[in-house]
Coordinates of C-alpha atoms in Angstrom, one line a residue:
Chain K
X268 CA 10.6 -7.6 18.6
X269 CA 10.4 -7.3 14.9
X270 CA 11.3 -10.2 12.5
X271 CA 12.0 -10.1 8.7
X272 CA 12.3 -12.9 6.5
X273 CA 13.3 -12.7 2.5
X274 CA 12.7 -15.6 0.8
X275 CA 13.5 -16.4 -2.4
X276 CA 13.9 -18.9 -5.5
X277 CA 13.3 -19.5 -9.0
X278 CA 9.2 -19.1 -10.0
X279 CA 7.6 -22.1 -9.3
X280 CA 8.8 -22.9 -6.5
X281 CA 6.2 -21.6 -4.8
X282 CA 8.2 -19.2 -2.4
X283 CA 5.6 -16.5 -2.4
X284 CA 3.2 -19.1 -1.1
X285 CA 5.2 -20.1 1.4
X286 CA 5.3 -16.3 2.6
X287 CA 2.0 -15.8 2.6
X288 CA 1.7 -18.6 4.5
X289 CA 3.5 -17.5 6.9
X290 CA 2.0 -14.5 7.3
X291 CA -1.1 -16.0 8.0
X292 CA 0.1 -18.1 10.8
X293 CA 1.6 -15.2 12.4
X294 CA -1.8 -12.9 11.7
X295 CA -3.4 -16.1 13.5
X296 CA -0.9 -16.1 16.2
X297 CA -2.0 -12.4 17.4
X298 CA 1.2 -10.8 15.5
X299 CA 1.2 -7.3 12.9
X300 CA 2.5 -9.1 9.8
X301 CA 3.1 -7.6 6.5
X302 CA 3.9 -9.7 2.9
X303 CA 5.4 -8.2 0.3
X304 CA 5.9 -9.9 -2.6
X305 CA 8.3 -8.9 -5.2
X306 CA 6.4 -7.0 -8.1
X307 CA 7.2 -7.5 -11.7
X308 CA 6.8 -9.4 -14.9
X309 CA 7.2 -13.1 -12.6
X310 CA 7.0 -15.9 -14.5
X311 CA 7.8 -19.9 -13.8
X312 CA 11.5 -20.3 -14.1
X313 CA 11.9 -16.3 -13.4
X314 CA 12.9 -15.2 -10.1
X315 CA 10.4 -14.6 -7.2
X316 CA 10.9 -13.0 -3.9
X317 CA 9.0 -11.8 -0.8
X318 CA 9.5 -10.0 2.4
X319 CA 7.4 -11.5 5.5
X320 CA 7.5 -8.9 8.4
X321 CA 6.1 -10.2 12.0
X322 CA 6.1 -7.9 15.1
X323 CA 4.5 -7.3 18.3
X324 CA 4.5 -3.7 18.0
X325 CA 2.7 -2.1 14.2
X326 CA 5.0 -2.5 11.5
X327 CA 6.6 0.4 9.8
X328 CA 8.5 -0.8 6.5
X329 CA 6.8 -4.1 4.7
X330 CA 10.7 -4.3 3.3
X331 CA 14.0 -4.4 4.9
X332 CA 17.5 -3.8 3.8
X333 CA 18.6 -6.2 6.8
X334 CA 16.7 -9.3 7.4
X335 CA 16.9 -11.4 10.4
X336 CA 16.4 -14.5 8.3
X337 CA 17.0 -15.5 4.6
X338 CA 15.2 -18.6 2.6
X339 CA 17.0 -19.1 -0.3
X340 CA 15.3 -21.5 -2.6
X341 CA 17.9 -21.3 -5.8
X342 CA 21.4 -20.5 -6.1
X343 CA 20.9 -16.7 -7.7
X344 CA 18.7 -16.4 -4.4
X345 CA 21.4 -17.0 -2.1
X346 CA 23.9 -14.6 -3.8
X347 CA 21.5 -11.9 -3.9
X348 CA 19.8 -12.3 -1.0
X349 CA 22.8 -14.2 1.8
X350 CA 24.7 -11.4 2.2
X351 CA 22.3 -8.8 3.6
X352 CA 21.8 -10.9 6.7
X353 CA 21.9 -9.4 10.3
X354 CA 25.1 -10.4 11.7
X355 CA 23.4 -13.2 14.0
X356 CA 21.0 -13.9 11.4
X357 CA 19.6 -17.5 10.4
X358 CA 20.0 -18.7 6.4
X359 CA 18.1 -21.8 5.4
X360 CA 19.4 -23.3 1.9
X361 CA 17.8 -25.7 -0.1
X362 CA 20.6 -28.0 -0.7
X363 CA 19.0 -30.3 -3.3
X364 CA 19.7 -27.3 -5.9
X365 CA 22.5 -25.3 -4.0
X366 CA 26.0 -26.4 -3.2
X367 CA 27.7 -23.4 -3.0
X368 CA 28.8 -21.9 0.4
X369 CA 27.6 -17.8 0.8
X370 CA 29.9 -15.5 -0.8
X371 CA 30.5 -13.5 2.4
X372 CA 29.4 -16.2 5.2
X373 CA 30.5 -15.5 8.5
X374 CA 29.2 -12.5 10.9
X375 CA 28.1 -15.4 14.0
X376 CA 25.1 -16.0 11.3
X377 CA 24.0 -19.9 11.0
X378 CA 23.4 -21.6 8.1
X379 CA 21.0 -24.5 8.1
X380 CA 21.2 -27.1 4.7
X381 CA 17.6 -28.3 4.3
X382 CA 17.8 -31.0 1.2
X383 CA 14.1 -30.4 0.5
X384 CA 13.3 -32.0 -2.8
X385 CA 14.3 -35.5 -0.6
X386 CA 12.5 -34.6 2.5
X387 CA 8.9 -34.0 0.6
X388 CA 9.2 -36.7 -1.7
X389 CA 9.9 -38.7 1.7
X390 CA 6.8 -37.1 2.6
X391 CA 4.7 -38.2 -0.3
X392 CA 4.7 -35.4 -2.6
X393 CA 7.6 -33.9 -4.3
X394 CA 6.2 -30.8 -5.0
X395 CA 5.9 -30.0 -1.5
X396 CA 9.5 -28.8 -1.3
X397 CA 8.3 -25.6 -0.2
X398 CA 6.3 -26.3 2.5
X399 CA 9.0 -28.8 3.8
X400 CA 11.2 -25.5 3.9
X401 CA 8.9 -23.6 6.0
X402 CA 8.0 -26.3 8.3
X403 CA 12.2 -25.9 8.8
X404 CA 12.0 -22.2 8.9
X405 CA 9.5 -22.5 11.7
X406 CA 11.0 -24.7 13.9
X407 CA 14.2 -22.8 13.6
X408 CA 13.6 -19.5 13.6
X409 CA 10.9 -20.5 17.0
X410 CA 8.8 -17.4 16.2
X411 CA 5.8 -19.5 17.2
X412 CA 4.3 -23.1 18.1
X413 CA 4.6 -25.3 14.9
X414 CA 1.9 -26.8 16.0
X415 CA -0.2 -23.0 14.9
X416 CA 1.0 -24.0 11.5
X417 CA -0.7 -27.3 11.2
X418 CA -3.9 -25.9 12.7
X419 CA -4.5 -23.1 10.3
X420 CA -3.9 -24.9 7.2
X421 CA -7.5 -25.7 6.3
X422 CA -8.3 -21.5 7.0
X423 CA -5.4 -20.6 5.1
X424 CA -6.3 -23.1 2.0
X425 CA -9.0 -21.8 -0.4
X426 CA -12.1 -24.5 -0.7
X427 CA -11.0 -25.7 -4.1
X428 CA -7.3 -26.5 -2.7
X429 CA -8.8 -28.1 0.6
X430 CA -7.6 -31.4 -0.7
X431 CA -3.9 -30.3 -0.4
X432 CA -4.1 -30.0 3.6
X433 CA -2.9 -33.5 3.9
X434 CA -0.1 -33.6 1.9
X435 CA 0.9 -29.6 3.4
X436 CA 0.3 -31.3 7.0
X437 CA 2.7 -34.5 6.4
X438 CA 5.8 -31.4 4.3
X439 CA 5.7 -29.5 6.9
X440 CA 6.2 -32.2 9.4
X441 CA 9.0 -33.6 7.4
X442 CA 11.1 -30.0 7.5
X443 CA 10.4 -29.7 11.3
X444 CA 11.5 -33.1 12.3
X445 CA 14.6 -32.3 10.5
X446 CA 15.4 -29.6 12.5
X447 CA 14.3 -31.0 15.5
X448 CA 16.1 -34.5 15.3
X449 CA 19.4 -32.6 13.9
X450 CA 20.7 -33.5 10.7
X451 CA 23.6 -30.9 9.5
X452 CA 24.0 -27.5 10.9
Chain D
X112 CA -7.5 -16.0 17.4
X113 CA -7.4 -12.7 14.9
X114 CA -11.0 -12.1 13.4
X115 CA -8.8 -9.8 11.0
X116 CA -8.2 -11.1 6.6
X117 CA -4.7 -11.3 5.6
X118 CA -5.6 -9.1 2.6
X119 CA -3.8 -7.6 -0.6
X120 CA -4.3 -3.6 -0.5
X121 CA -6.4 -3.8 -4.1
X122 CA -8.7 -6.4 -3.0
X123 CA -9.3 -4.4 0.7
X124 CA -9.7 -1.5 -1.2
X125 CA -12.2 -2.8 -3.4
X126 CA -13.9 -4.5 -0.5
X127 CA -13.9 -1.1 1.5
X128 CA -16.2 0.4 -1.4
X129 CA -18.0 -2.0 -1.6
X130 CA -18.9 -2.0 2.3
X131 CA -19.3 1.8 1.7
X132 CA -22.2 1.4 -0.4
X133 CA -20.7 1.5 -3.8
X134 CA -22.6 -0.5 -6.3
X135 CA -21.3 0.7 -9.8
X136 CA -17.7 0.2 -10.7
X137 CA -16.9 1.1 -14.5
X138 CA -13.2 0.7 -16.0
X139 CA -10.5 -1.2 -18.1
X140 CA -7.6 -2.9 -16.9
X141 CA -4.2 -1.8 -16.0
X142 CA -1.5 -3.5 -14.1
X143 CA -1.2 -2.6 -11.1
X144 CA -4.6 -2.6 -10.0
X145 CA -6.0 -5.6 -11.7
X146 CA -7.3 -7.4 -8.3
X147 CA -9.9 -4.1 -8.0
X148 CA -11.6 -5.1 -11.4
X149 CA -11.2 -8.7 -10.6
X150 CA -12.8 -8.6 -7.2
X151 CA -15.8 -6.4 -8.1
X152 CA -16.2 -8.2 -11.1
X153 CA -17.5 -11.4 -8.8
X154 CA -18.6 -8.9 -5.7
X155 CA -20.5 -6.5 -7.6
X156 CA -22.7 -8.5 -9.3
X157 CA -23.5 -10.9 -6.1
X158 CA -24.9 -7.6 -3.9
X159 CA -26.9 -6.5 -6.8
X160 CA -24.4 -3.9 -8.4
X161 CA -23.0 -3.2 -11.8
X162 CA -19.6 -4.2 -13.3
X163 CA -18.9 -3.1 -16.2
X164 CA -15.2 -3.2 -17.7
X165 CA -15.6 -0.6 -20.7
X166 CA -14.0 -0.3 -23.7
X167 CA -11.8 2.1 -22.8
X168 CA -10.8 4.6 -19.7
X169 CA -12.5 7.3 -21.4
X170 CA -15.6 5.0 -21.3
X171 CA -15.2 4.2 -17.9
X172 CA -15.1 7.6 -16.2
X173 CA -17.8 9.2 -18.8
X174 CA -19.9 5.9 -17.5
X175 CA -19.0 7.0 -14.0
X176 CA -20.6 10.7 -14.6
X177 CA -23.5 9.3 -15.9
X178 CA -23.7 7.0 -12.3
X179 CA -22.8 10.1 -10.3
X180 CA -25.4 12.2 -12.3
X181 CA -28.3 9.9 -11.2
X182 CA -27.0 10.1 -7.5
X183 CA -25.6 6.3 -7.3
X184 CA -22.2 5.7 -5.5
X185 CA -20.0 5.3 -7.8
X186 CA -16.3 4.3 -8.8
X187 CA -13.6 3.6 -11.1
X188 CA -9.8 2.6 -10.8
X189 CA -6.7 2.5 -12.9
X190 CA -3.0 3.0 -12.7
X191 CA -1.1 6.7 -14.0
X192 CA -1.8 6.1 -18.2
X193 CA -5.5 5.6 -17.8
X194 CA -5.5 8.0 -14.8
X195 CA -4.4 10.6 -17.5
X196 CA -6.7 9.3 -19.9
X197 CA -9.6 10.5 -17.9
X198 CA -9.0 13.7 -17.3
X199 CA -11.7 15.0 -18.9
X200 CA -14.2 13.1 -16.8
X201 CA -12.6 14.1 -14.0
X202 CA -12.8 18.0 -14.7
X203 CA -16.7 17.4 -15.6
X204 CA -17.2 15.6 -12.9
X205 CA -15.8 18.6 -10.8
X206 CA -17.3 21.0 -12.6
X207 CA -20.7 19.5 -12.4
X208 CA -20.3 18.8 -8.5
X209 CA -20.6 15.1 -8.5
X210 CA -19.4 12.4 -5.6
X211 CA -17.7 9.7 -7.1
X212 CA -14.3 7.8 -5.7
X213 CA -11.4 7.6 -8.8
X214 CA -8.4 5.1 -7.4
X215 CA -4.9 5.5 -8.6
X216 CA -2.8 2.9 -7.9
X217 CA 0.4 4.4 -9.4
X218 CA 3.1 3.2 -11.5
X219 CA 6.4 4.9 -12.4
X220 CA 6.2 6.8 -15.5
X221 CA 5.8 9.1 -17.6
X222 CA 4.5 7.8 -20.6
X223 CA 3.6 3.9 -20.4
X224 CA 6.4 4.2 -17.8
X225 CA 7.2 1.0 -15.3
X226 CA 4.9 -1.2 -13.1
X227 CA 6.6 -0.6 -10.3
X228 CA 6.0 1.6 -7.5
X229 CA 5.7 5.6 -7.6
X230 CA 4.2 8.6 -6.3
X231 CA 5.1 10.2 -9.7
X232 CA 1.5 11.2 -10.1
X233 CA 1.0 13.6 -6.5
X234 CA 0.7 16.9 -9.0
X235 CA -1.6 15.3 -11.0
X236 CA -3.4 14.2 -8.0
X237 CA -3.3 17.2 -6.2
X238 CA -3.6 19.8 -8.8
X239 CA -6.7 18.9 -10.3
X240 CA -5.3 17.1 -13.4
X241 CA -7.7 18.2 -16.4
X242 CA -8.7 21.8 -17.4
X243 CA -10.2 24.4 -15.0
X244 CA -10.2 25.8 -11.8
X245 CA -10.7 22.8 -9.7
X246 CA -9.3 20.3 -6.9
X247 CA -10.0 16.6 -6.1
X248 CA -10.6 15.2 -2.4
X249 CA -7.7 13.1 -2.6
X250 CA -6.8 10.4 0.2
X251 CA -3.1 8.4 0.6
X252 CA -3.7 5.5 2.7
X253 CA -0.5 4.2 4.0
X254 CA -1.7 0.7 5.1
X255 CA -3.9 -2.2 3.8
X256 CA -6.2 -1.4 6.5
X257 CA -6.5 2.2 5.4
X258 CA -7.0 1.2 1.8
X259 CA -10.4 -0.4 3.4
X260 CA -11.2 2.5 5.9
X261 CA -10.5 5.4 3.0
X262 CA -12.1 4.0 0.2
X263 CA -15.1 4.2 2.9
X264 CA -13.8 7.7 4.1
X265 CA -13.7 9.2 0.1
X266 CA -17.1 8.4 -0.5
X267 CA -18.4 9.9 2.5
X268 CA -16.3 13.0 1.6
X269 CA -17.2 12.9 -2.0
X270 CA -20.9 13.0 -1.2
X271 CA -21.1 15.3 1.6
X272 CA -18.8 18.1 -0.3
X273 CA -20.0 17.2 -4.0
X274 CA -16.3 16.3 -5.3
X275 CA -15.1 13.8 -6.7
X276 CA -12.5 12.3 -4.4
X277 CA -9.1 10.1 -5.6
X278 CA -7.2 7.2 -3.4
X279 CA -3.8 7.9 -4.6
X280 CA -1.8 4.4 -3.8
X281 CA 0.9 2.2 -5.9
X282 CA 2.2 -0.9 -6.4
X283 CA 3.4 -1.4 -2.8
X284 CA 0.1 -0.8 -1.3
X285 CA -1.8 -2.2 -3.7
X286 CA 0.1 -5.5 -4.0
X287 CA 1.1 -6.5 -0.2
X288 CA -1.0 -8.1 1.8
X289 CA -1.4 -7.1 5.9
X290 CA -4.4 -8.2 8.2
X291 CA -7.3 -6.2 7.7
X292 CA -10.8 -5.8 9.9
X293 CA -13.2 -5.2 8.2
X294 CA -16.6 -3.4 9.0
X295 CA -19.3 -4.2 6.5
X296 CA -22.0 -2.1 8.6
X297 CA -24.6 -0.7 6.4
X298 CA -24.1 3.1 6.3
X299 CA -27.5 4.2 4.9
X300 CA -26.7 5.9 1.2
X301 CA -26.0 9.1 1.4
X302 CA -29.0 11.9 -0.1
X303 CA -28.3 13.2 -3.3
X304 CA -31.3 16.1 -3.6
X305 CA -29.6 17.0 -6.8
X306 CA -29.6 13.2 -8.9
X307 CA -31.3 12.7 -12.1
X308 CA -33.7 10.3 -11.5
X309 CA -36.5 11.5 -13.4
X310 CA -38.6 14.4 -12.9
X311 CA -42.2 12.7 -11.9
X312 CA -44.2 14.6 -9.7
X313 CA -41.5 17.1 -8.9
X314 CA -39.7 20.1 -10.7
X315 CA -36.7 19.4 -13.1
X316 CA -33.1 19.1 -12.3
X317 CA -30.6 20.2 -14.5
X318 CA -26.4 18.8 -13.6
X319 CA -23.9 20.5 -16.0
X320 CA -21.0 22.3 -16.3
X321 CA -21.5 24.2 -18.6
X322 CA -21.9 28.2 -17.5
X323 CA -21.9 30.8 -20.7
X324 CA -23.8 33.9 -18.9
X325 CA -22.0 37.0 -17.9
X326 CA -20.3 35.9 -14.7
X327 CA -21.9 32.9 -14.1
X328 CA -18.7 31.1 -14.6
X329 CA -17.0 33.1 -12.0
X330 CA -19.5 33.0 -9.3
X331 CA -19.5 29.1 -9.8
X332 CA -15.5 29.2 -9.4
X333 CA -16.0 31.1 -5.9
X334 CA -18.3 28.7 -5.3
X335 CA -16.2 25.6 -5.6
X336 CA -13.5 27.4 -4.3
X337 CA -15.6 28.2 -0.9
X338 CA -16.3 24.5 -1.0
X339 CA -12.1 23.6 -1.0
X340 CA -12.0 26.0 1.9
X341 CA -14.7 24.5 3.8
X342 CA -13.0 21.1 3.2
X343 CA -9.4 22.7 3.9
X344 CA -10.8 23.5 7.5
X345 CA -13.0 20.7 8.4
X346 CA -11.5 16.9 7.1
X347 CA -7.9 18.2 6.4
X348 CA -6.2 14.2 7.8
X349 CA -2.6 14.0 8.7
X350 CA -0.5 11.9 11.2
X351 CA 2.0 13.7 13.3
X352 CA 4.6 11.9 15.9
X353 CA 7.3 14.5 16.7
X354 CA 9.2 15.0 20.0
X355 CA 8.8 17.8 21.9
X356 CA 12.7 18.1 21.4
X357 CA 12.3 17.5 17.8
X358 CA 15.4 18.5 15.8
X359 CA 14.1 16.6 12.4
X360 CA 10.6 16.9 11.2
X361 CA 10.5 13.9 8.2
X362 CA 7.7 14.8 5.9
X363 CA 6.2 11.4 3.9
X364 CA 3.0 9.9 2.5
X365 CA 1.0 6.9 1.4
X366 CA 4.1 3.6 1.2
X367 CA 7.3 6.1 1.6
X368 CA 6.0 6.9 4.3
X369 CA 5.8 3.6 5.9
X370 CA 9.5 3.1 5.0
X371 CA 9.9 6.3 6.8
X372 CA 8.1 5.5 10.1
X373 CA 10.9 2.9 10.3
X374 CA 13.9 5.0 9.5
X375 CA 12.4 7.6 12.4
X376 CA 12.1 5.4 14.7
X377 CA 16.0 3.5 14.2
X378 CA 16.9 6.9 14.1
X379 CA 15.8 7.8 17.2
X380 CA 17.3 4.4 18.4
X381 CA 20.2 6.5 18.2
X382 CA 19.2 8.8 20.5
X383 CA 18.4 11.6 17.1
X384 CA 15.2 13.7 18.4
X385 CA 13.9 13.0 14.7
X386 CA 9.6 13.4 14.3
X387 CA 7.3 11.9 11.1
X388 CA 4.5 14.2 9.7
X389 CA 2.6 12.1 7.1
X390 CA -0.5 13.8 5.2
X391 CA -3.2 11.6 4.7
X392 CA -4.8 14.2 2.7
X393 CA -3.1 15.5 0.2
X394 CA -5.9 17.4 -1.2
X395 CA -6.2 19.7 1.4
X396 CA -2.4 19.4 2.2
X397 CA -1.9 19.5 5.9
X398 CA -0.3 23.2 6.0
X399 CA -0.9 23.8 9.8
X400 CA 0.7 21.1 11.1
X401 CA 3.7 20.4 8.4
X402 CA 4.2 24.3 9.6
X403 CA 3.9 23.9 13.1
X404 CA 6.1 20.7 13.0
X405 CA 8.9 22.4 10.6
X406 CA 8.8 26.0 12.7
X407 CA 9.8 23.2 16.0
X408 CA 12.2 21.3 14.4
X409 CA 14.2 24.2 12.1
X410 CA 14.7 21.3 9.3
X411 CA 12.7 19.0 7.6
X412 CA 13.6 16.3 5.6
X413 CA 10.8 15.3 2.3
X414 CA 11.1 12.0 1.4
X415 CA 9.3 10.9 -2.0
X416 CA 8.6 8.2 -4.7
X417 CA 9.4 10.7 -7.1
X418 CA 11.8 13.6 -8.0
X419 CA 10.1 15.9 -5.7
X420 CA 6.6 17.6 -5.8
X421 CA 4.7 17.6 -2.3
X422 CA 8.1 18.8 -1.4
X423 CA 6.7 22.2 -3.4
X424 CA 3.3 22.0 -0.8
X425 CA 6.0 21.7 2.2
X426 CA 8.2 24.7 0.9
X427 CA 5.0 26.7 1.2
X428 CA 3.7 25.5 4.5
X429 CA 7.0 26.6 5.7
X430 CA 7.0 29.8 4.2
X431 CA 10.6 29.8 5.2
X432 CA 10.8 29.0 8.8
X433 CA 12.7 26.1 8.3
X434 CA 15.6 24.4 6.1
X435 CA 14.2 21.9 3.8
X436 CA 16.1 18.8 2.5
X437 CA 14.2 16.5 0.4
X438 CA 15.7 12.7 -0.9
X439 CA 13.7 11.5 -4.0
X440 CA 13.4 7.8 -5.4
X441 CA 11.7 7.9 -8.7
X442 CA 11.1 5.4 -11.2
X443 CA 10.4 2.3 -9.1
X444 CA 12.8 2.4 -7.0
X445 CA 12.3 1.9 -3.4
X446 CA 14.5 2.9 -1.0
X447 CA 15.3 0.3 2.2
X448 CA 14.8 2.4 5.8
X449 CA 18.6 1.7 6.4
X450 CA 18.9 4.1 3.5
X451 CA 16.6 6.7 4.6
X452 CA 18.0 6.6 8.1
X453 CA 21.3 7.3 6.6
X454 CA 20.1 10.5 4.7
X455 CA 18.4 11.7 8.6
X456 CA 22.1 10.5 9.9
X457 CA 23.7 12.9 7.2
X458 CA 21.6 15.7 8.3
X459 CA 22.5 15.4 11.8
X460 CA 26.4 15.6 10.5
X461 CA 25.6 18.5 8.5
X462 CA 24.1 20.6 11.4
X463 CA 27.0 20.0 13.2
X464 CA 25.0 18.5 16.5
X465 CA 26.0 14.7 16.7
X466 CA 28.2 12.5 14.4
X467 CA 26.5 9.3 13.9
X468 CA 28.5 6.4 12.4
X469 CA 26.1 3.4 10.1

């Protein structure tokens, strides 16, 4: 079983977090995982991607030309990144900033609406959108516990950011209980 | 629970010399190895070494010799225009026999070039680089792990064959991050019965490289050149998965050759009898088994960062016993492995064997 994940947004948004995040739970987990983040002159209101690769087996490519699931934080992210989905693949949109439907939708994939800016600032912070969005992406995409994710947030956090583990905890909460409890699919 | 870091290849890489015994680190900064300087700039100091970011690249390496000369491990790191730069270093260093470890993590050039990913600099790498008669050791890790274990790995080389020895990476490798375990055993520093560390109570030393007597020069060339042999036979380091029906030998290093291990193996999804040959040194190039592998299979497809150089090095392992294709990406860009498994697909057409549809 290999997984691959792109996700994407505008800089600042804190997607390449979010990735590395990720990648930690699933290191944590027992899995081969590989970030990649885009490479180039980034900068806030730029764009920013990575490529999160989690597998049982060791993991050739750290990028794929065919991911299994696509975050897509901003509108140019969807565009660029929706329509190189597996054909059974998952897409999670943040619908506080994107209305439009994928280009080339279809293929059996399933799109998941996550109106993140709401949910985090329902959880206290607005700026949590991110994590909100993974917490989502983990309950959906079931690749392990969500529980694993709450656990290794203080070994994931750097000691000077150890007061954010609160805030992180309640996000990602927020984006699994959305999936969980069904809002739009 | 994993005991293993979630790691970016730079800072493993750095923490792999470190771990090795390194304790001097000269240089000045170039995207994109920056988190090597930064690291070591913290680490160095904190385990008793020296960090010193010079004033320029030509600084940093002449600060390295100086290092090497007195028999401490050593190291600098940089990205293709300082690379170049320090050329001269690099062919005193090898002309005076001394052990240090030179990182390249490559960017597309030439000139000031891109920041993105390339393997644009292999003939630099591999050839020596500056004047004379020489080779570097050099190493092309392929993971973040291996940036760890081979910045470990060129030391030990460098030492025990008096050479400097390069890690040639890029921006893929040096900027992902994968789980690394690390191994921060205390390898006891290698002897250097040759350093300059003054001449108390023994005879004097002399390190140069400079040779002016009749045929001195040239009896110091055989020298070095018995030493590239000697290297040649003994820590030549390559990675070889072929079938024993194996129609396809794909020949890749360092992060091609990652995308490559998964085009091979959707390939042979397909039921295409395709094998992987990846040189881990490049300096000495695997000859025996890129031969033996390509002599089995009849074809071999090169795939490379660039618009084709170690494809040269396979040409003449092959000697022409087999058909050699190579696909290039140069200039940053980075080819998916659904593209490189369409190229192994196309080859498969060509021969005539199997028609495979994408």
């Amino acid at each position: 079983m290999e997984y691959s994940v792109i996700m994407s947004g505008f800089g600042g948004q804190g997607v390449l977090m979010m990735g590395e995040f990720l990648a930690h739970c699933g290191m944590k987990t027992g899995l081969n995982v590989t970030w990649m983040p885009s490479y180039g002159v980034e900068m806030r209101g730029g764009t920013a991607n990575c490529t999160v690769i989690l597998s049982e087996d060791s993991i050739g490519a750290p990028i794929t030309g065919s991911p299994k699931a696509v975050i897509a934080m901003s509108e140019p992210a969807l565009n660029k990144f929706g329509p190189k989905l597996q054909q059974d693949g998952l897409l999670l949109v943040n619908s506080s900033l994107i209305s439009c439907e994928l280009p080339d939708s279809g293929n059996g994939l399933s799109r998941i609406n996550v109106p993140t800016v709401d949910l985090a600032r329902a959880s206290g912070d607005e700026k949590m959108a991110n994590i909100v969005m993974l917490g989502a992406f983990i309950a959906s995409s079931k690749l392990f516990d969500p529980a694993v994710a709450a656990e290794e947030i203080e070994s994931f956090l750097p000691p000077h950011k150890s007061g954010l583990a609160l805030g992180i905890n309640k996000a990602l909460l927020k984006g699994q209980d959305y999936i969980n409890n069904g809002s739009c699919a | 629970m994993s005991d293993k870091l979630l790691l970016k290849g730079n800072v493993a890489l750095a923490m792999g010399a470190i771990d090795a015994g390194c304790r001097y680190y000269f240089g000045y900064p170039i995207t994109p190895q920056n988190e090597i300087p930064e690291y070591l700039s913290a680490e160095l100091p904190a385990v008793g070494g020296v960090f010193v970011q010079a004033e320029s690249e030509l600084a940093s390496i002449n600060m390295v010799l100086g290092a090497a000369a007195a028999g401490k491990i050593t190291m600098t790191s940089s990205s293709g225009p300082g690379i170049s730069l320090m050329q001269e270093g690099l062919s005193y260093l090898a002309g005076s026999e001394l052990p240090a470890l030179i990182v390249n993590i490559a960017r597309s050039g030439p000139g000031l070039g891109g920041i993105a990913a390339t393997q644009g600099d292999y003939g630099q790498a591999t050839r020596g680089g500056g004047h004379g008669d020489y080779r570097l050791i050099v190493l092309a890790p392929n993971s973040v792990q291996e940036m760890y274990d081979l910045a470990g790995e060129a030391i030990r080389l460098a030492f025990s064959y008096r050479n400097p020895a390069m890690i040639l990476a890029d921006a893929i490798l040096g900027q992902m991050k994968e789980p690394v375990l690390i191994n921060p055993a205390k390898t006891p520093d290698p002897e250097a019965p040759w350093a300059l560390n003054g001449a108390k109570n023994r005879a004097p030393r002399l390190v140069k490289s400079l040779y002016l007597k009749d045929g001195e020069m040239t009896v110091h060339n055989w020298k070095m050149h018995e030493k590239y042999n000697l290297l040649k036979k003994n820590d030549t380091r390559v990675e070889v998965d072929c079938p024993s029906n194996c129609a396809l030998a794909v020949i890749a290093f360092g992060s091609a050759g990652r995308i490559v291990k998964t085009a091979v193996s959707r390939a042979r999804k397909r039921g295409l009898p395709v094998g992987l040959v990846r040189p881990i040194t490049l300096f000495p190039f695997p000859e025996q088994a890129v031969a033996e592998a390509a002599g089995k299979s009849g074809r071999t497809l090169v795939i490379e960062l660039n618009t084709g150089q170690m494809v040269d090095d396979v040409r003449l392992a092959c000697s022409g016993n087999s058909e050699v294709y190579f696909k290039g990406y140069p200039g940053g860009t980075i080819p998916t492995p659904e593209e490189i498994e369409a190229e192994i697909c196309m080859i498969f057409e060509k021969g005539g064997q199997r028609v495979c549809r994408l």
